[in-house]
One Martini backbone bead per residue (centre of mass of N, CA, C, O) as a GRO file, in nm:
protein
  303
    1UNK     BB    1   5.698 -11.207   0.639
    2UNK     BB    2   6.002 -11.355   0.567
    3UNK     BB    3   5.901 -11.462   0.273
    4UNK     BB    4   5.976 -11.125   0.197
    5UNK     BB    5   6.146 -10.907  -0.021
    6UNK     BB    6   6.429 -10.585  -0.034
    7UNK     BB    7   6.511 -10.359  -0.288
    8UNK     BB    8   6.783 -10.162  -0.268
    9UNK     BB    9   6.861  -9.825  -0.455
   10UNK     BB   10   7.151  -9.718  -0.515
   11UNK     BB   11   7.280  -9.393  -0.682
   12UNK     BB   12   7.557  -9.304  -0.769
   13UNK     BB   13   7.738  -8.973  -0.777
   14UNK     BB   14   7.998  -8.788  -0.650
   15UNK     BB   15   7.986  -8.950  -0.295
   16UNK     BB   16   8.162  -9.115  -0.151
   17UNK     BB   17   8.111  -8.996   0.148
   18UNK     BB   18   7.782  -9.017   0.131
   19UNK     BB   19   7.735  -9.314   0.116
   20UNK     BB   20   7.822  -9.520   0.369
   21UNK     BB   21   7.543  -9.396   0.489
   22UNK     BB   22   7.369  -9.512   0.352
   23UNK     BB   23   7.427  -9.829   0.324
   24UNK     BB   24   7.397  -9.897   0.654
   25UNK     BB   25   7.107  -9.770   0.699
   26UNK     BB   26   7.031 -10.009   0.520
   27UNK     BB   27   7.185 -10.260   0.694
   28UNK     BB   28   7.003 -10.105   0.967
   29UNK     BB   29   6.747 -10.301   0.915
   30UNK     BB   30   6.525 -10.476   1.042
   31UNK     BB   31   6.472 -10.600   0.842
   32UNK     BB   32   6.634 -10.894   0.686
   33UNK     BB   33   6.493 -10.950   0.375
   34UNK     BB   34   6.786 -10.796   0.235
   35UNK     BB   35   6.900 -10.602  -0.010
   36UNK     BB   36   7.176 -10.416  -0.227
   37UNK     BB   37   7.187 -10.189  -0.469
   38UNK     BB   38   7.496 -10.065  -0.628
   39UNK     BB   39   7.525  -9.789  -0.854
   40UNK     BB   40   7.776  -9.679  -1.069
   41UNK     BB   41   7.761  -9.318  -1.223
   42UNK     BB   42   8.076  -9.334  -1.291
   43UNK     BB   43   8.330  -9.269  -1.399
   44UNK     BB   44   8.599  -9.409  -1.565
   45UNK     BB   45   8.854  -9.276  -1.418
   46UNK     BB   46   8.773  -9.121  -1.163
   47UNK     BB   47   8.823  -9.002  -0.831
   48UNK     BB   48   8.504  -9.104  -0.757
   49UNK     BB   49   8.549  -9.392  -0.835
   50UNK     BB   50   8.762  -9.476  -0.729
   51UNK     BB   51   8.647  -9.436  -0.423
   52UNK     BB   52   8.381  -9.617  -0.466
   53UNK     BB   53   8.526  -9.876  -0.450
   54UNK     BB   54   8.698  -9.871  -0.231
   55UNK     BB   55   8.459  -9.881  -0.029
   56UNK     BB   56   8.319 -10.146  -0.137
   57UNK     BB   57   8.574 -10.311  -0.005
   58UNK     BB   58   8.398 -10.336   0.266
   59UNK     BB   59   8.138 -10.539   0.107
   60UNK     BB   60   8.207 -10.785  -0.020
   61UNK     BB   61   8.136 -10.972   0.239
   62UNK     BB   62   7.839 -10.874   0.177
   63UNK     BB   63   7.567 -11.021   0.060
   64UNK     BB   64   7.358 -10.792   0.046
   65UNK     BB   65   7.567 -10.655  -0.143
   66UNK     BB   66   7.565 -10.490  -0.451
   67UNK     BB   67   7.767 -10.420  -0.747
   68UNK     BB   68   7.751 -10.149  -0.964
   69UNK     BB   69   7.874 -10.075  -1.334
   70UNK     BB   70   7.948  -9.846  -1.521
   71UNK     BB   71   8.092  -9.736  -1.806
   72UNK     BB   72   7.979  -9.454  -1.754
   73UNK     BB   73   7.749  -9.161  -1.713
   74UNK     BB   74   7.461  -9.110  -1.720
   75UNK     BB   75   7.209  -9.118  -1.454
   76UNK     BB   76   6.978  -9.185  -1.250
   77UNK     BB   77   6.779  -9.305  -1.376
   78UNK     BB   78   6.921  -9.564  -1.509
   79UNK     BB   79   7.017  -9.640  -1.219
   80UNK     BB   80   6.736  -9.728  -1.135
   81UNK     BB   81   6.745  -9.948  -1.369
   82UNK     BB   82   6.999 -10.114  -1.301
   83UNK     BB   83   6.887 -10.190  -1.026
   84UNK     BB   84   6.651 -10.349  -1.098
   85UNK     BB   85   6.769 -10.541  -1.289
   86UNK     BB   86   6.951 -10.681  -1.020
   87UNK     BB   87   6.684 -10.730  -0.865
   88UNK     BB   88   6.438 -10.948  -0.629
   89UNK     BB   89   6.231 -10.779  -0.495
   90UNK     BB   90   5.889 -10.760  -0.419
   91UNK     BB   91   6.009 -10.495  -0.304
   92UNK     BB   92   6.070 -10.134  -0.394
   93UNK     BB   93   6.396  -9.916  -0.312
   94UNK     BB   94   6.537  -9.582  -0.267
   95UNK     BB   95   6.848  -9.409  -0.248
   96UNK     BB   96   6.994  -9.151  -0.182
   97UNK     BB   97   7.373  -9.118  -0.154
   98UNK     BB   98   7.285  -8.867   0.113
   99UNK     BB   99   7.107  -9.025   0.266
  100UNK     BB  100   6.858  -9.189   0.492
  101UNK     BB  101   6.788  -9.395   0.684
  102UNK     BB  102   6.584  -9.566   0.902
  103UNK     BB  103   6.491  -9.886   1.051
  104UNK     BB  104   6.198  -9.902   1.030
  105UNK     BB  105   6.092  -9.862   0.737
  106UNK     BB  106   6.076 -10.123   0.553
  107UNK     BB  107   5.892 -10.269   0.769
  108UNK     BB  108   5.666 -10.050   0.782
  109UNK     BB  109   5.575 -10.091   0.493
  110UNK     BB  110   5.511 -10.353   0.453
  111UNK     BB  111   5.310 -10.386   0.681
  112UNK     BB  112   5.107 -10.173   0.475
  113UNK     BB  113   5.100 -10.315   0.193
  114UNK     BB  114   5.019 -10.617   0.307
  115UNK     BB  115   4.731 -10.453   0.395
  116UNK     BB  116   4.700 -10.443   0.098
  117UNK     BB  117   4.568 -10.401  -0.217
  118UNK     BB  118   4.697 -10.405  -0.567
  119UNK     BB  119   4.567 -10.062  -0.585
  120UNK     BB  120   4.838 -10.037  -0.398
  121UNK     BB  121   5.160  -9.981  -0.483
  122UNK     BB  122   5.227  -9.734  -0.288
  123UNK     BB  123   5.443  -9.553  -0.029
  124UNK     BB  124   5.495  -9.362   0.232
  125UNK     BB  125   5.657  -9.171   0.452
  126UNK     BB  126   5.817  -8.948   0.661
  127UNK     BB  127   6.045  -8.657   0.717
  128UNK     BB  128   6.390  -8.520   0.755
  129UNK     BB  129   6.579  -8.157   0.666
  130UNK     BB  130   6.873  -8.110   0.651
  131UNK     BB  131   7.115  -7.865   0.737
  132UNK     BB  132   7.406  -7.855   0.863
  133UNK     BB  133   7.224  -8.076   1.095
  134UNK     BB  134   7.012  -7.905   1.030
  135UNK     BB  135   6.648  -7.843   1.099
  136UNK     BB  136   6.413  -7.755   0.841
  137UNK     BB  137   6.210  -8.023   0.782
  138UNK     BB  138   5.890  -8.131   0.789
  139UNK     BB  139   5.709  -8.405   0.674
  140UNK     BB  140   5.352  -8.375   0.667
  141UNK     BB  141   5.248  -8.525   0.462
  142UNK     BB  142   4.897  -8.721   0.483
  143UNK     BB  143   4.826  -8.864   0.208
  144UNK     BB  144   4.593  -9.092   0.050
  145UNK     BB  145   4.516  -9.238  -0.269
  146UNK     BB  146   4.438  -9.038  -0.535
  147UNK     BB  147   4.739  -8.861  -0.637
  148UNK     BB  148   4.773  -8.779  -0.922
  149UNK     BB  149   4.718  -8.438  -0.945
  150UNK     BB  150   4.961  -8.376  -0.722
  151UNK     BB  151   5.178  -8.518  -0.891
  152UNK     BB  152   5.172  -8.359  -1.130
  153UNK     BB  153   5.143  -8.064  -0.978
  154UNK     BB  154   5.432  -8.081  -0.803
  155UNK     BB  155   5.222  -8.091  -0.484
  156UNK     BB  156   5.414  -8.322  -0.361
  157UNK     BB  157   5.549  -8.414  -0.057
  158UNK     BB  158   5.754  -8.704  -0.025
  159UNK     BB  159   6.059  -8.771  -0.103
  160UNK     BB  160   6.073  -8.977  -0.320
  161UNK     BB  161   6.363  -9.083  -0.408
  162UNK     BB  162   6.375  -9.181  -0.070
  163UNK     BB  163   6.076  -9.288   0.018
  164UNK     BB  164   5.960  -9.508  -0.190
  165UNK     BB  165   5.745  -9.782  -0.166
  166UNK     BB  166   5.712 -10.060  -0.432
  167UNK     BB  167   5.623 -10.302  -0.647
  168UNK     BB  168   5.716 -10.448  -0.881
  169UNK     BB  169   5.503 -10.423  -1.042
  170UNK     BB  170   5.490 -10.152  -1.093
  171UNK     BB  171   5.740 -10.111  -1.192
  172UNK     BB  172   5.667 -10.287  -1.451
  173UNK     BB  173   5.447 -10.135  -1.531
  174UNK     BB  174   5.575  -9.850  -1.619
  175UNK     BB  175   5.867  -9.891  -1.717
  176UNK     BB  176   6.031  -9.708  -1.563
  177UNK     BB  177   6.216  -9.476  -1.564
  178UNK     BB  178   6.289  -9.171  -1.763
  179UNK     BB  179   6.613  -9.093  -1.928
  180UNK     BB  180   6.556  -8.795  -2.013
  181UNK     BB  181   6.586  -8.729  -1.698
  182UNK     BB  182   6.757  -8.482  -1.523
  183UNK     BB  183   6.490  -8.412  -1.381
  184UNK     BB  184   6.218  -8.468  -1.220
  185UNK     BB  185   6.208  -8.755  -1.216
  186UNK     BB  186   6.072  -8.865  -0.931
  187UNK     BB  187   5.792  -8.715  -1.064
  188UNK     BB  188   5.755  -8.843  -1.347
  189UNK     BB  189   5.735  -9.140  -1.195
  190UNK     BB  190   5.513  -9.097  -1.020
  191UNK     BB  191   5.298  -9.009  -1.163
  192UNK     BB  192   5.232  -9.254  -1.337
  193UNK     BB  193   5.194  -9.448  -1.086
  194UNK     BB  194   4.946  -9.299  -1.012
  195UNK     BB  195   4.741  -9.306  -1.188
  196UNK     BB  196   4.785  -9.632  -1.167
  197UNK     BB  197   4.769  -9.591  -0.842
  198UNK     BB  198   4.709  -9.586  -0.479
  199UNK     BB  199   4.846  -9.429  -0.187
  200UNK     BB  200   5.057  -9.485   0.078
  201UNK     BB  201   5.024  -9.397   0.450
  202UNK     BB  202   5.273  -9.366   0.674
  203UNK     BB  203   5.311  -9.365   1.021
  204UNK     BB  204   5.605  -9.245   1.046
  205UNK     BB  205   5.994  -9.210   1.061
  206UNK     BB  206   6.234  -9.321   0.782
  207UNK     BB  207   6.411  -9.040   0.718
  208UNK     BB  208   6.657  -8.841   0.522
  209UNK     BB  209   6.739  -8.559   0.417
  210UNK     BB  210   7.078  -8.400   0.321
  211UNK     BB  211   7.128  -8.093   0.201
  212UNK     BB  212   7.250  -7.940  -0.074
  213UNK     BB  213   7.432  -7.709  -0.239
  214UNK     BB  214   7.419  -7.641  -0.579
  215UNK     BB  215   7.655  -7.726  -0.849
  216UNK     BB  216   7.445  -7.601  -1.014
  217UNK     BB  217   7.209  -7.504  -1.274
  218UNK     BB  218   6.872  -7.498  -1.311
  219UNK     BB  219   6.640  -7.496  -1.565
  220UNK     BB  220   6.330  -7.421  -1.493
  221UNK     BB  221   6.230  -7.418  -1.747
  222UNK     BB  222   6.351  -7.604  -1.956
  223UNK     BB  223   6.246  -7.846  -1.739
  224UNK     BB  224   5.922  -7.755  -1.764
  225UNK     BB  225   5.849  -7.783  -2.068
  226UNK     BB  226   5.969  -8.134  -2.073
  227UNK     BB  227   5.751  -8.195  -1.872
  228UNK     BB  228   5.521  -8.121  -2.001
  229UNK     BB  229   5.570  -8.276  -2.292
  230UNK     BB  230   5.531  -8.526  -2.198
  231UNK     BB  231   5.245  -8.453  -2.084
  232UNK     BB  232   4.999  -8.338  -2.260
  233UNK     BB  233   4.819  -8.583  -2.268
  234UNK     BB  234   4.747  -8.564  -1.930
  235UNK     BB  235   4.631  -8.283  -1.951
  236UNK     BB  236   4.460  -8.246  -2.167
  237UNK     BB  237   4.245  -8.506  -2.013
  238UNK     BB  238   4.192  -8.266  -1.785
  239UNK     BB  239   3.972  -8.117  -1.694
  240UNK     BB  240   3.982  -7.796  -1.661
  241UNK     BB  241   3.971  -7.743  -1.384
  242UNK     BB  242   4.213  -7.881  -1.365
  243UNK     BB  243   4.414  -7.756  -1.606
  244UNK     BB  244   4.407  -7.501  -1.448
  245UNK     BB  245   4.547  -7.550  -1.162
  246UNK     BB  246   4.808  -7.644  -1.331
  247UNK     BB  247   4.890  -7.368  -1.435
  248UNK     BB  248   4.879  -7.202  -1.169
  249UNK     BB  249   5.125  -7.369  -1.039
  250UNK     BB  250   5.342  -7.364  -1.263
  251UNK     BB  251   5.368  -7.101  -1.232
  252UNK     BB  252   5.411  -7.002  -0.990
  253UNK     BB  253   5.674  -7.140  -0.953
  254UNK     BB  254   5.792  -6.980  -1.151
  255UNK     BB  255   5.792  -6.705  -1.068
  256UNK     BB  256   5.998  -6.772  -0.829
  257UNK     BB  257   6.182  -6.822  -0.946
  258UNK     BB  258   6.229  -6.617  -1.043
  259UNK     BB  259   6.234  -6.397  -0.804
  260UNK     BB  260   6.398  -6.527  -0.668
  261UNK     BB  261   6.674  -6.707  -0.853
  262UNK     BB  262   6.722  -6.482  -1.102
  263UNK     BB  263   6.566  -6.160  -1.064
  264UNK     BB  264   6.344  -6.123  -1.248
  265UNK     BB  265   6.146  -5.816  -1.276
  266UNK     BB  266   6.051  -5.858  -1.578
  267UNK     BB  267   5.919  -6.143  -1.578
  268UNK     BB  268   5.740  -6.087  -1.392
  269UNK     BB  269   5.556  -5.853  -1.461
  270UNK     BB  270   5.479  -6.017  -1.740
  271UNK     BB  271   5.316  -6.230  -1.607
  272UNK     BB  272   5.119  -6.003  -1.438
  273UNK     BB  273   5.045  -5.925  -1.781
  274UNK     BB  274   4.943  -6.177  -1.852
  275UNK     BB  275   4.808  -6.348  -1.642
  276UNK     BB  276   4.959  -6.589  -1.525
  277UNK     BB  277   4.877  -6.430  -1.283
  278UNK     BB  278   4.770  -6.375  -0.955
  279UNK     BB  279   4.758  -6.157  -0.682
  280UNK     BB  280   4.640  -6.350  -0.514
  281UNK     BB  281   4.806  -6.609  -0.555
  282UNK     BB  282   5.074  -6.482  -0.484
  283UNK     BB  283   4.999  -6.406  -0.206
  284UNK     BB  284   4.902  -6.749  -0.125
  285UNK     BB  285   5.203  -6.859  -0.166
  286UNK     BB  286   5.356  -6.656   0.026
  287UNK     BB  287   5.261  -6.779   0.285
  288UNK     BB  288   5.277  -7.059   0.222
  289UNK     BB  289   5.595  -7.031   0.252
  290UNK     BB  290   5.646  -6.894   0.493
  291UNK     BB  291   5.506  -7.110   0.702
  292UNK     BB  292   5.708  -7.320   0.591
  293UNK     BB  293   5.959  -7.152   0.700
  294UNK     BB  294   5.857  -7.105   1.041
  295UNK     BB  295   5.770  -7.420   1.087
  296UNK     BB  296   5.929  -7.630   0.920
  297UNK     BB  297   5.745  -7.724   0.691
  298UNK     BB  298   5.606  -8.002   0.430
  299UNK     BB  299   5.375  -7.926   0.146
  300UNK     BB  300   5.151  -7.817  -0.010
  301UNK     BB  301   4.941  -7.618  -0.198
  302UNK     BB  302   4.570  -7.467  -0.211
  303UNK     BB  303   4.424  -7.352  -0.483
   0.00000   0.00000   0.00000
């Protein structure tokens, strides 16, 4: 095991106060042969860039930590690609700057992938989400194998942005992250990954995801329109039964967004009138969401 190496890429933007926790959690891994690449995506001259630079002075004598600065803000996808270009590891992990790894995560995931053949490109662990320091949900997905369709439907709840470990070859094979994505970039990346590779599950609590209030409003309809346009060929290539399931799930996600986030009841009624969603599916979907909330569990909806 000692000859294998891991690169942990931490993109950071406007969170200098959270970054130290993320870096320390990577340094505290039980697996010793690793490097940490922090990619600073803040604009030069901003307070966040200055505070990040000051924090990184703490790690300048630690050889495992590399600090890379963008010349200007790009986005999270670009920062992840930059981190990969500066990496040397046999295995790649990504960690959002406000999340943290538990100590055994890298070791458990390497053990998993080392036991599999090269058709298995990545693996994930259990995770828990905290809100204001209190448990919000626990990720209870445990699926593995060919999970491409589930991820294409945005219905695989694995917290991919901070939870995947993948082989270097798999990252290179799919060409990294699509930098046109500002949101859903983790899902977009994982869809392309799982179109070619199987995904393994590691029965280990490996990640703490810290939930934060949204700093700005994201238009889910616009994000979804872009997502569908990028994957139009993938969607059209699906058998009709799966294609119908895809649009049912996407429409249910949009229905929830319009009802809960936008509170636009007219648009909700129009979706029902146009049969974009059925009453039965809406009831089942919201019962599923209610169950998840009550029992603090995160997993996909069985359409």
